[in-house]
Protein backbone atom coordinates (compact mmCIF):
# COMPACT_ATOMS: atom_id res chain seq x y z
CA UNK A 1 0.00 0.00 0.00
CA UNK A 2 2.84 2.39 0.79
CA UNK A 3 4.07 2.46 -2.79
CA UNK A 4 1.35 4.98 -3.55
CA UNK A 5 1.21 8.41 -1.96
CA UNK A 6 -1.71 9.57 0.19
CA UNK A 7 -1.76 13.14 -1.01
CA UNK A 8 -0.48 14.65 -4.23
CA UNK A 9 -0.11 18.40 -4.41
CA UNK A 10 0.76 20.06 -7.65
CA UNK A 11 1.54 23.73 -8.36
CA UNK A 12 -0.64 25.03 -5.58
CA UNK A 13 -0.88 28.82 -5.35
CA UNK A 14 -2.94 31.16 -3.26
CA UNK A 15 -3.04 34.89 -3.85
CA UNK A 16 -4.72 37.45 -1.66
CA UNK A 17 -5.38 40.03 -4.34
CA UNK A 18 -1.93 40.87 -5.68
CA UNK A 19 -0.27 39.62 -2.51
CA UNK A 20 1.22 36.14 -2.51
CA UNK A 21 0.03 33.67 0.11
CA UNK A 22 1.90 30.69 -1.24
CA UNK A 23 3.07 30.05 -4.78
CA UNK A 24 3.69 26.98 -6.88
CA UNK A 25 3.97 24.40 -4.10
CA UNK A 26 4.19 20.76 -5.17
CA UNK A 27 4.87 17.66 -3.13
CA UNK A 28 3.67 14.11 -2.45
CA UNK A 29 2.90 12.78 1.00
CA UNK A 30 3.09 9.07 1.74
CA UNK A 31 1.04 7.17 4.33
CA UNK A 32 2.66 7.30 7.75
CA UNK A 33 4.96 10.13 6.78
CA UNK A 34 5.34 13.32 8.76
CA UNK A 35 6.15 16.39 6.73
CA UNK A 36 7.23 19.57 8.48
CA UNK A 37 6.70 22.95 6.87
CA UNK A 38 9.03 25.51 8.41
CA UNK A 39 9.76 29.15 7.78
CA UNK A 40 9.44 32.48 9.48
CA UNK A 41 6.06 34.01 10.15
CA UNK A 42 4.45 35.39 7.03
CA UNK A 43 6.18 32.85 4.81
CA UNK A 44 2.91 31.23 3.75
CA UNK A 45 3.03 28.10 5.92
CA UNK A 46 -0.41 28.53 7.39
CA UNK A 47 -1.92 29.57 4.07
CA UNK A 48 -0.57 26.37 2.57
CA UNK A 49 -1.96 24.30 5.44
CA UNK A 50 -5.37 25.93 5.17
CA UNK A 51 -5.46 25.29 1.42
CA UNK A 52 -4.50 21.65 1.89
CA UNK A 53 -7.12 21.12 4.57
CA UNK A 54 -9.70 22.81 2.27
CA UNK A 55 -10.38 25.51 4.83
CA UNK A 56 -9.27 27.90 2.07
CA UNK A 57 -9.67 27.45 -1.66
CA UNK A 58 -6.43 27.98 -3.61
CA UNK A 59 -6.20 30.37 -6.55
CA UNK A 60 -4.71 27.67 -8.78
CA UNK A 61 -3.20 24.22 -8.63
CA UNK A 62 -4.56 20.85 -7.59
CA UNK A 63 -4.41 18.47 -4.66
CA UNK A 64 -5.57 14.87 -4.85
CA UNK A 65 -6.22 12.57 -1.93
CA UNK A 66 -6.38 8.79 -1.94
CA UNK A 67 -9.61 7.84 -0.13
CA UNK A 68 -9.94 4.75 2.05
CA UNK A 69 -11.38 2.82 -0.87
CA UNK A 70 -8.24 3.59 -2.90
CA UNK A 71 -9.98 6.11 -5.16
CA UNK A 72 -8.14 9.32 -5.96
CA UNK A 73 -10.26 12.40 -5.42
CA UNK A 74 -9.39 15.95 -6.31
CA UNK A 75 -9.97 17.93 -3.16
CA UNK A 76 -11.16 21.16 -4.69
CA UNK A 77 -13.69 19.40 -6.91
CA UNK A 78 -15.39 17.60 -4.05
CA UNK A 79 -18.71 18.91 -2.77
CA UNK A 80 -18.69 20.76 0.51
CA UNK A 81 -20.60 17.93 2.18
CA UNK A 82 -17.93 15.42 1.12
CA UNK A 83 -15.11 17.70 2.22
CA UNK A 84 -16.65 18.24 5.61
CA UNK A 85 -17.24 14.53 5.99
CA UNK A 86 -13.60 13.85 5.15
CA UNK A 87 -12.59 16.54 7.62
CA UNK A 88 -14.29 14.83 10.53
CA UNK A 89 -13.51 11.23 9.68
CA UNK A 90 -10.32 10.64 7.74
CA UNK A 91 -8.61 13.90 8.64
CA UNK A 92 -7.77 15.87 11.72
CA UNK A 93 -6.81 19.47 12.26
CA UNK A 94 -4.89 20.50 15.36
CA UNK A 95 -5.02 24.26 15.86
CA UNK A 96 -2.31 26.28 17.50
CA UNK A 97 -4.85 27.70 19.92
CA UNK A 98 -6.83 24.78 21.41
CA UNK A 99 -9.84 27.05 21.92
CA UNK A 100 -10.23 27.15 18.11
CA UNK A 101 -10.36 23.38 17.85
CA UNK A 102 -12.34 22.52 20.97
CA UNK A 103 -15.84 23.25 22.13
CA UNK A 104 -14.98 25.10 25.27
CA UNK A 105 -18.44 24.92 26.81
CA UNK A 106 -18.97 21.17 26.66
CA UNK A 107 -17.16 18.54 28.72
CA UNK A 108 -13.93 16.85 27.69
CA UNK A 109 -15.79 13.59 27.12
CA UNK A 110 -18.26 15.23 24.76
CA UNK A 111 -15.40 16.93 22.94
CA UNK A 112 -13.84 13.56 22.25
CA UNK A 113 -17.19 11.94 21.52
CA UNK A 114 -18.46 14.57 19.11
CA UNK A 115 -16.85 13.06 16.03
CA UNK A 116 -18.22 9.63 16.93
CA UNK A 117 -21.71 11.05 17.25
CA UNK A 118 -21.21 12.97 14.01
CA UNK A 119 -20.60 9.73 12.15
CA UNK A 120 -23.68 8.14 13.67
CA UNK A 121 -22.72 6.46 16.94
CA UNK A 122 -25.82 6.54 19.12
CA UNK A 123 -24.73 4.41 22.06
CA UNK A 124 -23.83 6.50 25.11
CA UNK A 125 -21.94 3.74 26.92
CA UNK A 126 -19.73 3.01 23.93
CA UNK A 127 -19.02 6.67 23.23
CA UNK A 128 -18.05 7.22 26.84
CA UNK A 129 -15.80 4.18 26.95
CA UNK A 130 -13.99 5.38 23.84
CA UNK A 131 -13.62 8.85 25.37
CA UNK A 132 -12.13 7.37 28.54
CA UNK A 133 -9.72 5.32 26.48
CA UNK A 134 -8.59 8.31 24.46
CA UNK A 135 -8.19 10.57 27.45
CA UNK A 136 -5.87 8.03 29.02
CA UNK A 137 -3.90 7.76 25.78
CA UNK A 138 -3.24 11.50 25.88
CA UNK A 139 -2.47 11.34 29.61
CA UNK A 140 -5.56 13.10 30.91
CA UNK A 141 -6.97 11.65 34.13
CA UNK A 142 -10.24 9.79 33.70
CA UNK A 143 -11.87 11.84 36.47
CA UNK A 144 -11.51 14.98 34.37
CA UNK A 145 -13.84 13.55 31.71
CA UNK A 146 -16.81 15.68 32.76
CA UNK A 147 -14.83 18.90 33.18
CA UNK A 148 -14.99 21.60 30.58
CA UNK A 149 -11.76 22.38 28.72
CA UNK A 150 -11.96 25.86 30.20
CA UNK A 151 -10.81 24.28 33.45
CA UNK A 152 -7.80 22.69 31.73
CA UNK A 153 -4.25 23.99 31.47
CA UNK A 154 -2.82 24.91 28.06
CA UNK A 155 -0.97 21.62 27.70
CA UNK A 156 -4.02 19.58 28.68
CA UNK A 157 -6.21 21.47 26.24
CA UNK A 158 -3.75 20.74 23.46
CA UNK A 159 -3.70 17.04 24.36
CA UNK A 160 -7.50 17.00 24.48
CA UNK A 161 -7.60 18.58 21.04
CA UNK A 162 -5.34 15.83 19.76
CA UNK A 163 -7.56 13.13 21.29
CA UNK A 164 -10.65 14.74 19.77
CA UNK A 165 -9.03 14.63 16.35
CA UNK A 166 -7.68 11.10 16.53
CA UNK A 167 -10.77 9.35 17.88
CA UNK A 168 -12.14 8.45 14.45
CA UNK A 169 -8.79 6.97 13.40
CA UNK A 170 -7.85 9.53 10.76
CA UNK A 171 -5.12 8.83 8.22
CA UNK A 172 -3.98 12.42 7.78
CA UNK A 173 -3.61 15.09 10.43
CA UNK A 174 -2.84 18.76 9.86
CA UNK A 175 -1.11 20.53 12.70
CA UNK A 176 -0.59 24.25 12.94
CA UNK A 177 2.14 25.03 15.49
CA UNK A 178 0.93 22.28 17.84
CA UNK A 179 3.39 23.27 20.56
CA UNK A 180 3.14 27.04 20.18
CA UNK A 181 2.55 28.87 23.42
CA UNK A 182 3.51 25.98 25.69
CA UNK A 183 6.45 26.05 28.05
CA UNK A 184 9.41 23.84 27.18
CA UNK A 185 8.81 20.95 29.56
CA UNK A 186 5.15 20.70 28.52
CA UNK A 187 6.27 21.00 24.91
CA UNK A 188 8.67 18.12 25.33
CA UNK A 189 5.97 15.88 26.82
CA UNK A 190 3.53 16.78 24.08
CA UNK A 191 6.08 16.11 21.37
CA UNK A 192 6.88 12.77 22.94
CA UNK A 193 3.19 11.91 23.00
CA UNK A 194 2.66 13.04 19.43
CA UNK A 195 5.62 11.08 18.21
CA UNK A 196 4.31 7.97 19.93
CA UNK A 197 0.80 8.36 18.55
CA UNK A 198 1.99 9.06 15.03
CA UNK A 199 4.16 5.94 15.06
CA UNK A 200 1.58 3.70 16.73
CA UNK A 201 -1.27 4.73 14.47
CA UNK A 202 0.75 5.10 11.28
CA UNK A 203 -0.58 8.61 10.82
CA UNK A 204 0.51 10.84 8.03
CA UNK A 205 0.87 14.41 9.21
CA UNK A 206 1.68 17.84 7.88
CA UNK A 207 3.10 19.93 10.70
CA UNK A 208 3.50 23.65 10.31
CA UNK A 209 6.02 25.10 12.73
CA UNK A 210 8.58 27.80 13.07
CA UNK A 211 10.42 25.71 15.62
CA UNK A 212 13.16 23.67 13.97
CA UNK A 213 13.50 21.45 17.03
CA UNK A 214 9.88 20.39 16.65
CA UNK A 215 10.50 19.61 13.00
CA UNK A 216 13.61 17.61 13.88
CA UNK A 217 11.78 15.54 16.48
CA UNK A 218 8.55 14.84 14.62
CA UNK A 219 9.19 14.82 10.92
CA UNK A 220 10.96 12.66 8.41
CA UNK A 221 10.88 15.21 5.67
CA UNK A 222 10.68 18.98 5.64
CA UNK A 223 9.97 21.92 3.38
CA UNK A 224 11.43 25.34 4.04
CA UNK A 225 9.28 28.26 2.89
CA UNK A 226 10.12 31.89 2.34
CA UNK A 227 7.87 34.57 0.87
CA UNK A 228 5.31 31.97 -0.16
CA UNK A 229 7.74 29.77 -2.07
CA UNK A 230 9.44 26.51 -1.15
CA UNK A 231 13.15 27.30 -1.04
CA UNK A 232 14.38 23.88 0.02
CA UNK A 233 12.97 20.46 0.76
CA UNK A 234 14.38 17.10 1.68
CA UNK A 235 14.93 14.68 4.54
CA UNK A 236 14.75 16.55 7.82
CA UNK A 237 18.20 15.49 9.01
CA UNK A 238 19.77 16.38 5.71
CA UNK A 239 18.14 19.83 5.57
CA UNK A 240 19.07 20.67 9.13
CA UNK A 241 22.60 19.24 9.08
CA UNK A 242 23.52 20.34 5.59
CA UNK A 243 21.35 23.27 4.59
CA UNK A 244 21.87 24.31 0.99
CA UNK A 245 19.71 27.35 0.35
CA UNK A 246 21.09 30.54 1.87
CA UNK A 247 17.84 31.18 3.69
CA UNK A 248 17.88 27.72 5.28
CA UNK A 249 21.47 28.27 6.36
CA UNK A 250 20.39 31.50 8.00
CA UNK A 251 17.44 29.77 9.65
CA UNK A 252 19.53 26.89 11.00
CA UNK A 253 22.25 29.20 12.26
CA UNK A 254 19.66 31.31 14.06
CA UNK A 255 18.77 28.55 16.50
CA UNK A 256 19.62 29.71 20.00
CA UNK A 257 22.17 27.53 21.70
CA UNK A 258 21.65 27.15 25.39
CA UNK B 1 -66.82 48.71 15.64
CA UNK B 2 -65.85 51.83 13.79
CA UNK B 3 -62.65 52.06 15.76
CA UNK B 4 -61.13 49.21 13.84
CA UNK B 5 -62.24 50.36 10.41
CA UNK B 6 -58.68 51.49 9.74
CA UNK B 7 -57.33 47.97 10.11
CA UNK B 8 -57.39 45.28 7.47
CA UNK B 9 -59.07 41.97 8.33
CA UNK B 10 -56.93 40.19 10.94
CA UNK B 11 -54.71 43.25 11.39
CA UNK B 12 -52.03 42.43 8.79
CA UNK B 13 -52.26 43.87 5.28
CA UNK B 14 -52.94 41.46 2.41
CA UNK B 15 -49.41 41.66 0.98
CA UNK B 16 -47.91 40.67 4.30
CA UNK B 17 -50.34 37.80 4.72
CA UNK B 18 -49.49 36.63 1.22
CA UNK B 19 -45.80 36.70 2.08
CA UNK B 20 -46.37 34.75 5.30
CA UNK B 21 -48.62 32.20 3.55
CA UNK B 22 -45.86 31.57 1.03
CA UNK B 23 -43.44 30.95 3.90
CA UNK B 24 -45.98 28.61 5.49
CA UNK B 25 -46.49 26.69 2.24
CA UNK B 26 -42.75 26.33 1.83
CA UNK B 27 -42.48 25.16 5.42
CA UNK B 28 -45.17 22.54 4.82
CA UNK B 29 -43.41 21.40 1.66
CA UNK B 30 -40.13 20.93 3.55
CA UNK B 31 -41.22 19.62 6.96
CA UNK B 32 -39.04 20.92 9.78
CA UNK B 33 -37.10 23.40 7.63
CA UNK B 34 -36.92 26.94 9.00
CA UNK B 35 -38.21 29.34 6.36
CA UNK B 36 -37.08 32.96 6.80
CA UNK B 37 -39.86 35.52 6.52
CA UNK B 38 -40.16 39.27 6.87
CA UNK B 39 -41.58 39.39 10.35
CA UNK B 40 -43.64 42.52 11.04
CA UNK B 41 -43.92 44.72 14.06
CA UNK B 42 -46.95 43.62 16.02
CA UNK B 43 -48.76 45.55 18.72
CA UNK B 44 -47.08 43.44 21.39
CA UNK B 45 -43.47 42.95 22.46
CA UNK B 46 -41.21 40.22 21.10
CA UNK B 47 -41.41 37.16 23.26
CA UNK B 48 -45.16 37.48 23.69
CA UNK B 49 -46.05 35.50 20.60
CA UNK B 50 -45.50 37.89 17.69
CA UNK B 51 -44.58 34.97 15.44
CA UNK B 52 -47.61 32.91 16.39
CA UNK B 53 -49.92 35.90 16.00
CA UNK B 54 -48.63 36.62 12.50
CA UNK B 55 -49.11 33.00 11.45
CA UNK B 56 -52.61 32.95 12.92
CA UNK B 57 -53.47 36.28 11.27
CA UNK B 58 -52.38 34.92 7.89
CA UNK B 59 -54.42 31.72 8.01
CA UNK B 60 -57.54 32.85 9.88
CA UNK B 61 -60.79 33.35 8.01
CA UNK B 62 -64.17 34.73 9.13
CA UNK B 63 -65.54 31.21 9.72
CA UNK B 64 -62.70 30.05 11.93
CA UNK B 65 -63.07 29.35 15.61
CA UNK B 66 -60.01 30.36 17.58
CA UNK B 67 -58.65 28.99 20.82
CA UNK B 68 -55.57 30.47 22.46
CA UNK B 69 -53.68 28.80 25.29
CA UNK B 70 -50.69 29.82 27.32
CA UNK B 71 -48.96 26.98 29.18
CA UNK B 72 -52.12 24.99 28.59
CA UNK B 73 -54.40 27.59 30.21
CA UNK B 74 -57.09 29.58 28.43
CA UNK B 75 -57.29 32.20 31.14
CA UNK B 76 -53.77 33.60 31.45
CA UNK B 77 -52.89 37.12 30.35
CA UNK B 78 -51.24 36.22 27.08
CA UNK B 79 -54.02 33.88 26.02
CA UNK B 80 -56.80 36.27 26.98
CA UNK B 81 -55.28 39.24 25.17
CA UNK B 82 -54.45 37.38 21.97
CA UNK B 83 -57.95 35.96 21.90
CA UNK B 84 -59.40 39.44 22.45
CA UNK B 85 -57.11 40.80 19.73
CA UNK B 86 -58.46 38.45 17.07
CA UNK B 87 -62.01 38.87 18.28
CA UNK B 88 -61.53 42.56 17.61
CA UNK B 89 -59.50 42.64 14.41
CA UNK B 90 -60.99 39.58 12.68
CA UNK B 91 -64.34 39.32 14.45
CA UNK B 92 -63.97 35.56 14.61
CA UNK B 93 -65.65 33.27 17.04
CA UNK B 94 -63.46 32.26 19.96
CA UNK B 95 -63.66 29.27 22.22
CA UNK B 96 -61.82 27.52 24.99
CA UNK B 97 -62.92 24.11 23.77
CA UNK B 98 -60.19 22.13 22.05
CA UNK B 99 -62.63 19.99 20.08
CA UNK B 100 -64.56 22.86 18.47
CA UNK B 101 -61.63 25.13 17.64
CA UNK B 102 -60.35 25.20 14.07
CA UNK B 103 -57.19 27.15 14.94
CA UNK B 104 -55.44 26.76 18.26
CA UNK B 105 -52.64 29.17 18.98
CA UNK B 106 -50.48 27.83 21.75
CA UNK B 107 -47.59 28.78 23.90
CA UNK B 108 -45.71 25.74 25.13
CA UNK B 109 -48.40 23.06 25.33
CA UNK B 110 -50.35 20.72 23.08
CA UNK B 111 -53.91 20.19 24.36
CA UNK B 112 -54.66 16.86 26.05
CA UNK B 113 -57.77 16.35 23.92
CA UNK B 114 -56.61 14.60 20.72
CA UNK B 115 -56.51 16.91 17.72
CA UNK B 116 -58.35 15.98 14.55
CA UNK B 117 -57.82 16.47 10.85
CA UNK B 118 -58.64 19.99 9.75
CA UNK B 119 -57.43 21.62 12.94
CA UNK B 120 -54.36 23.86 12.89
CA UNK B 121 -52.06 24.21 15.87
CA UNK B 122 -50.00 27.42 15.82
CA UNK B 123 -46.96 27.49 18.11
CA UNK B 124 -45.27 30.60 19.43
CA UNK B 125 -41.54 30.00 19.16
CA UNK B 126 -38.87 32.02 20.95
CA UNK B 127 -35.74 30.37 19.50
CA UNK B 128 -36.37 28.26 16.40
CA UNK B 129 -32.82 26.98 16.01
CA UNK B 130 -32.27 23.74 17.97
CA UNK B 131 -28.51 24.01 17.49
CA UNK B 132 -28.28 27.61 18.66
CA UNK B 133 -26.79 27.08 22.10
CA UNK B 134 -24.18 24.73 20.69
CA UNK B 135 -23.27 26.72 17.60
CA UNK B 136 -23.85 30.46 17.78
CA UNK B 137 -23.21 31.22 14.09
CA UNK B 138 -26.36 31.23 11.98
CA UNK B 139 -24.32 30.71 8.78
CA UNK B 140 -22.88 27.56 10.32
CA UNK B 141 -26.16 26.16 11.67
CA UNK B 142 -27.83 26.65 8.29
CA UNK B 143 -24.98 24.75 6.70
CA UNK B 144 -25.32 22.01 9.28
CA UNK B 145 -29.02 21.64 8.48
CA UNK B 146 -28.28 21.66 4.77
CA UNK B 147 -25.64 18.93 5.10
CA UNK B 148 -27.60 17.03 7.75
CA UNK B 149 -24.72 17.30 10.24
CA UNK B 150 -26.56 16.65 13.44
CA UNK B 151 -23.84 15.05 15.56
CA UNK B 152 -23.76 18.19 17.68
CA UNK B 153 -27.34 17.70 18.81
CA UNK B 154 -26.32 14.45 20.43
CA UNK B 155 -23.41 16.21 22.10
CA UNK B 156 -26.01 18.13 24.08
CA UNK B 157 -27.81 14.94 25.08
CA UNK B 158 -24.43 13.36 25.94
CA UNK B 159 -23.71 16.30 28.24
CA UNK B 160 -27.06 15.77 29.95
CA UNK B 161 -26.34 12.13 30.69
CA UNK B 162 -22.77 12.87 31.79
CA UNK B 163 -23.97 15.54 34.21
CA UNK B 164 -27.29 14.17 35.41
CA UNK B 165 -27.19 10.46 34.65
CA UNK B 166 -30.11 10.77 32.27
CA UNK B 167 -31.31 13.07 29.49
CA UNK B 168 -32.33 16.01 31.62
CA UNK B 169 -33.75 18.10 28.79
CA UNK B 170 -37.42 18.36 29.71
CA UNK B 171 -38.64 20.94 27.23
CA UNK B 172 -37.62 22.11 23.76
CA UNK B 173 -36.56 18.51 23.31
CA UNK B 174 -35.08 18.15 19.81
CA UNK B 175 -37.00 16.06 17.29
CA UNK B 176 -36.24 14.76 13.83
CA UNK B 177 -38.95 15.41 11.27
CA UNK B 178 -39.68 12.81 8.60
CA UNK B 179 -36.12 11.49 8.95
CA UNK B 180 -34.52 14.69 7.74
CA UNK B 181 -34.54 18.02 9.62
CA UNK B 182 -33.86 18.34 13.32
CA UNK B 183 -36.38 20.76 14.77
CA UNK B 184 -37.04 22.56 18.02
CA UNK B 185 -40.64 21.78 18.97
CA UNK B 186 -40.72 25.18 20.77
CA UNK B 187 -40.47 25.04 24.56
CA UNK B 188 -43.27 22.53 24.94
CA UNK B 189 -42.55 19.94 27.63
CA UNK B 190 -41.16 16.76 26.13
CA UNK B 191 -44.33 15.19 27.49
CA UNK B 192 -46.04 16.58 24.38
CA UNK B 193 -43.48 15.34 21.86
CA UNK B 194 -45.26 12.02 21.22
CA UNK B 195 -48.45 13.94 20.44
CA UNK B 196 -46.72 15.60 17.49
CA UNK B 197 -45.85 12.26 15.93
CA UNK B 198 -48.21 11.53 13.05
CA UNK B 199 -50.71 14.06 14.37
CA UNK B 200 -53.74 14.50 12.08
CA UNK B 201 -53.62 18.27 12.71
CA UNK B 202 -51.40 20.70 10.84
CA UNK B 203 -48.73 22.18 13.12
CA UNK B 204 -47.29 25.60 12.28
CA UNK B 205 -44.48 27.34 14.15
CA UNK B 206 -43.86 31.08 14.08
CA UNK B 207 -40.85 32.88 15.56
CA UNK B 208 -41.40 36.62 15.26
CA UNK B 209 -38.16 37.98 16.63
CA UNK B 210 -36.03 35.37 14.87
CA UNK B 211 -38.10 35.72 11.69
CA UNK B 212 -38.57 32.05 10.99
CA UNK B 213 -41.59 29.89 10.15
CA UNK B 214 -41.59 26.11 10.07
CA UNK B 215 -44.22 23.42 9.86
CA UNK B 216 -45.09 19.82 10.52
CA UNK B 217 -47.75 18.66 8.06
CA UNK B 218 -50.40 16.18 9.20
CA UNK B 219 -49.32 12.54 9.60
CA UNK B 220 -45.60 13.37 9.63
CA UNK B 221 -43.04 11.37 11.58
CA UNK B 222 -41.75 13.29 14.58
CA UNK B 223 -39.07 11.31 16.39
CA UNK B 224 -37.40 12.52 19.57
CA UNK B 225 -33.62 12.14 19.50
CA UNK B 226 -32.03 9.78 22.00
CA UNK B 227 -29.29 7.21 22.59
CA UNK B 228 -29.71 3.48 22.15
CA UNK B 229 -28.89 2.91 25.81
CA UNK B 230 -30.76 6.00 27.03
CA UNK B 231 -34.05 5.99 25.11
CA UNK B 232 -36.43 8.94 25.03
CA UNK B 233 -39.03 8.96 27.76
CA UNK B 234 -41.63 11.48 28.89
CA UNK B 235 -42.22 12.89 32.33
CA UNK B 236 -44.42 10.86 34.63
CA UNK B 237 -46.32 12.11 37.64
CA UNK B 238 -46.80 10.01 40.72
CA UNK B 239 -50.18 11.52 41.51
CA UNK B 240 -53.23 12.42 39.47
CA UNK B 241 -54.58 15.95 38.97
CA UNK B 242 -55.76 17.24 42.35
CA UNK B 243 -58.89 18.72 40.80
CA UNK B 244 -60.17 16.24 38.24
CA UNK B 245 -58.15 13.14 39.03
CA UNK B 246 -56.82 12.83 35.52
CA UNK B 247 -53.81 10.58 35.06
CA UNK B 248 -51.29 10.58 32.24
CA UNK B 249 -51.74 14.29 31.68
CA UNK B 250 -49.24 17.07 32.16
CA UNK B 251 -49.52 18.67 35.61
CA UNK B 252 -48.57 22.11 36.89
CA UNK B 253 -47.52 22.73 40.44
CA UNK B 254 -49.62 25.46 41.99
CA UNK B 255 -48.40 27.14 45.15
CA UNK B 256 -51.27 27.72 47.58
CA UNK B 257 -49.77 29.70 50.43
CA UNK B 258 -46.50 30.85 51.93
CA UNK B 259 -46.10 27.72 54.04
CA UNK B 260 -45.18 25.22 51.38
CA UNK B 261 -48.75 24.27 50.51
CA UNK B 262 -49.03 23.24 46.89
CA UNK B 263 -51.01 21.04 44.59
CA UNK B 264 -50.59 19.48 41.20
CA UNK B 265 -53.31 20.27 38.69
CA UNK B 266 -53.86 19.76 34.97
CA UNK B 267 -51.94 22.29 32.93
CA UNK B 268 -54.68 22.04 30.30
CA UNK B 269 -57.49 24.00 31.95
CA UNK B 270 -60.09 23.14 29.32
CA UNK B 271 -59.40 19.43 29.74
CA UNK B 272 -59.64 19.73 33.51
CA UNK B 273 -62.92 21.67 33.46
CA UNK B 274 -64.51 19.30 30.95
CA UNK B 275 -63.65 16.36 33.15
CA UNK B 276 -65.10 17.97 36.22
CA UNK B 277 -68.31 18.94 34.41
CA UNK B 278 -68.84 15.50 32.96
CA UNK B 279 -71.35 13.55 35.06
CA UNK B 280 -69.29 10.36 34.90
CA UNK B 281 -66.20 11.92 36.40
CA UNK B 282 -65.07 10.51 39.73
CA UNK B 283 -66.03 12.54 42.74
CA UNK B 284 -62.78 14.23 43.42
CA UNK B 285 -63.47 16.94 45.88
CA UNK B 286 -60.18 18.57 45.21
CA UNK B 287 -57.11 17.61 47.09
CA UNK B 288 -54.34 19.81 48.31
CA UNK B 289 -51.23 19.04 50.22
CA UNK B 290 -50.73 21.08 53.33
CA UNK B 291 -47.52 22.65 54.52
CA UNK B 292 -44.71 20.15 54.44
CA UNK B 293 -47.04 17.66 52.85
CA UNK B 294 -45.03 17.60 49.67
CA UNK B 295 -42.94 14.46 49.77
CA UNK B 296 -40.62 15.97 47.21
CA UNK B 297 -40.84 12.83 45.14
CA UNK B 298 -42.78 14.27 42.29
CA UNK B 299 -41.21 13.62 38.95
CA UNK B 300 -42.09 17.12 37.84
CA UNK B 301 -38.47 18.10 37.85
CA UNK B 302 -38.88 21.14 35.69
CA UNK B 303 -41.38 22.91 33.53
CA UNK B 304 -40.80 25.37 30.73
CA UNK B 305 -41.38 28.33 32.96
CA UNK B 306 -41.93 28.38 36.68
CA UNK B 307 -45.16 26.58 37.09
CA UNK B 308 -46.23 29.12 39.62
CA UNK B 309 -49.25 30.83 38.25
CA UNK B 310 -49.75 34.41 39.33
CA UNK B 311 -53.42 33.73 39.72
CA UNK B 312 -53.93 30.02 40.01
CA UNK B 313 -57.28 29.11 38.59
CA UNK B 314 -59.41 26.92 40.79
CA UNK B 315 -57.46 28.09 43.78
CA UNK B 316 -60.59 28.30 45.86
CA UNK B 317 -61.55 24.73 45.19
CA UNK B 318 -58.17 23.58 46.32
CA UNK B 319 -58.46 25.48 49.54
CA UNK B 320 -61.88 24.10 50.41
CA UNK B 321 -60.43 20.70 50.90
CA UNK B 322 -57.94 21.83 53.47
Coordinates of C-alpha atoms in Angstrom, one line a residue, chain A residues 80-81 84-85 88 103 105-111 113-114 117-128 131 145-146 148, chain B residues 133-137 140 143-144 147-159 161-163 176 225-230:
Chain A
X80 CA -18.7 20.8 0.5
X81 CA -20.6 17.9 2.2
X84 CA -16.7 18.2 5.6
X85 CA -17.2 14.5 6.0
X88 CA -14.3 14.8 10.5
X103 CA -15.8 23.2 22.1
X105 CA -18.4 24.9 26.8
X106 CA -19.0 21.2 26.7
X107 CA -17.2 18.5 28.7
X108 CA -13.9 16.9 27.7
X109 CA -15.8 13.6 27.1
X110 CA -18.3 15.2 24.8
X111 CA -15.4 16.9 22.9
X113 CA -17.2 11.9 21.5
X114 CA -18.5 14.6 19.1
X117 CA -21.7 11.0 17.3
X118 CA -21.2 13.0 14.0
X119 CA -20.6 9.7 12.1
X120 CA -23.7 8.1 13.7
X121 CA -22.7 6.5 16.9
X122 CA -25.8 6.5 19.1
X123 CA -24.7 4.4 22.1
X124 CA -23.8 6.5 25.1
X125 CA -21.9 3.7 26.9
X126 CA -19.7 3.0 23.9
X127 CA -19.0 6.7 23.2
X128 CA -18.0 7.2 26.8
X131 CA -13.6 8.8 25.4
X145 CA -13.8 13.6 31.7
X146 CA -16.8 15.7 32.8
X148 CA -15.0 21.6 30.6
Chain B
X133 CA -26.8 27.1 22.1
X134 CA -24.2 24.7 20.7
X135 CA -23.3 26.7 17.6
X136 CA -23.9 30.5 17.8
X137 CA -23.2 31.2 14.1
X140 CA -22.9 27.6 10.3
X143 CA -25.0 24.8 6.7
X144 CA -25.3 22.0 9.3
X147 CA -25.6 18.9 5.1
X148 CA -27.6 17.0 7.8
X149 CA -24.7 17.3 10.2
X150 CA -26.6 16.6 13.4
X151 CA -23.8 15.1 15.6
X152 CA -23.8 18.2 17.7
X153 CA -27.3 17.7 18.8
X154 CA -26.3 14.4 20.4
X155 CA -23.4 16.2 22.1
X156 CA -26.0 18.1 24.1
X157 CA -27.8 14.9 25.1
X158 CA -24.4 13.4 25.9
X159 CA -23.7 16.3 28.2
X161 CA -26.3 12.1 30.7
X162 CA -22.8 12.9 31.8
X163 CA -24.0 15.5 34.2
X176 CA -36.2 14.8 13.8
X225 CA -33.6 12.1 19.5
X226 CA -32.0 9.8 22.0
X227 CA -29.3 7.2 22.6
X228 CA -29.7 3.5 22.1
X229 CA -28.9 2.9 25.8
X230 CA -30.8 6.0 27.0

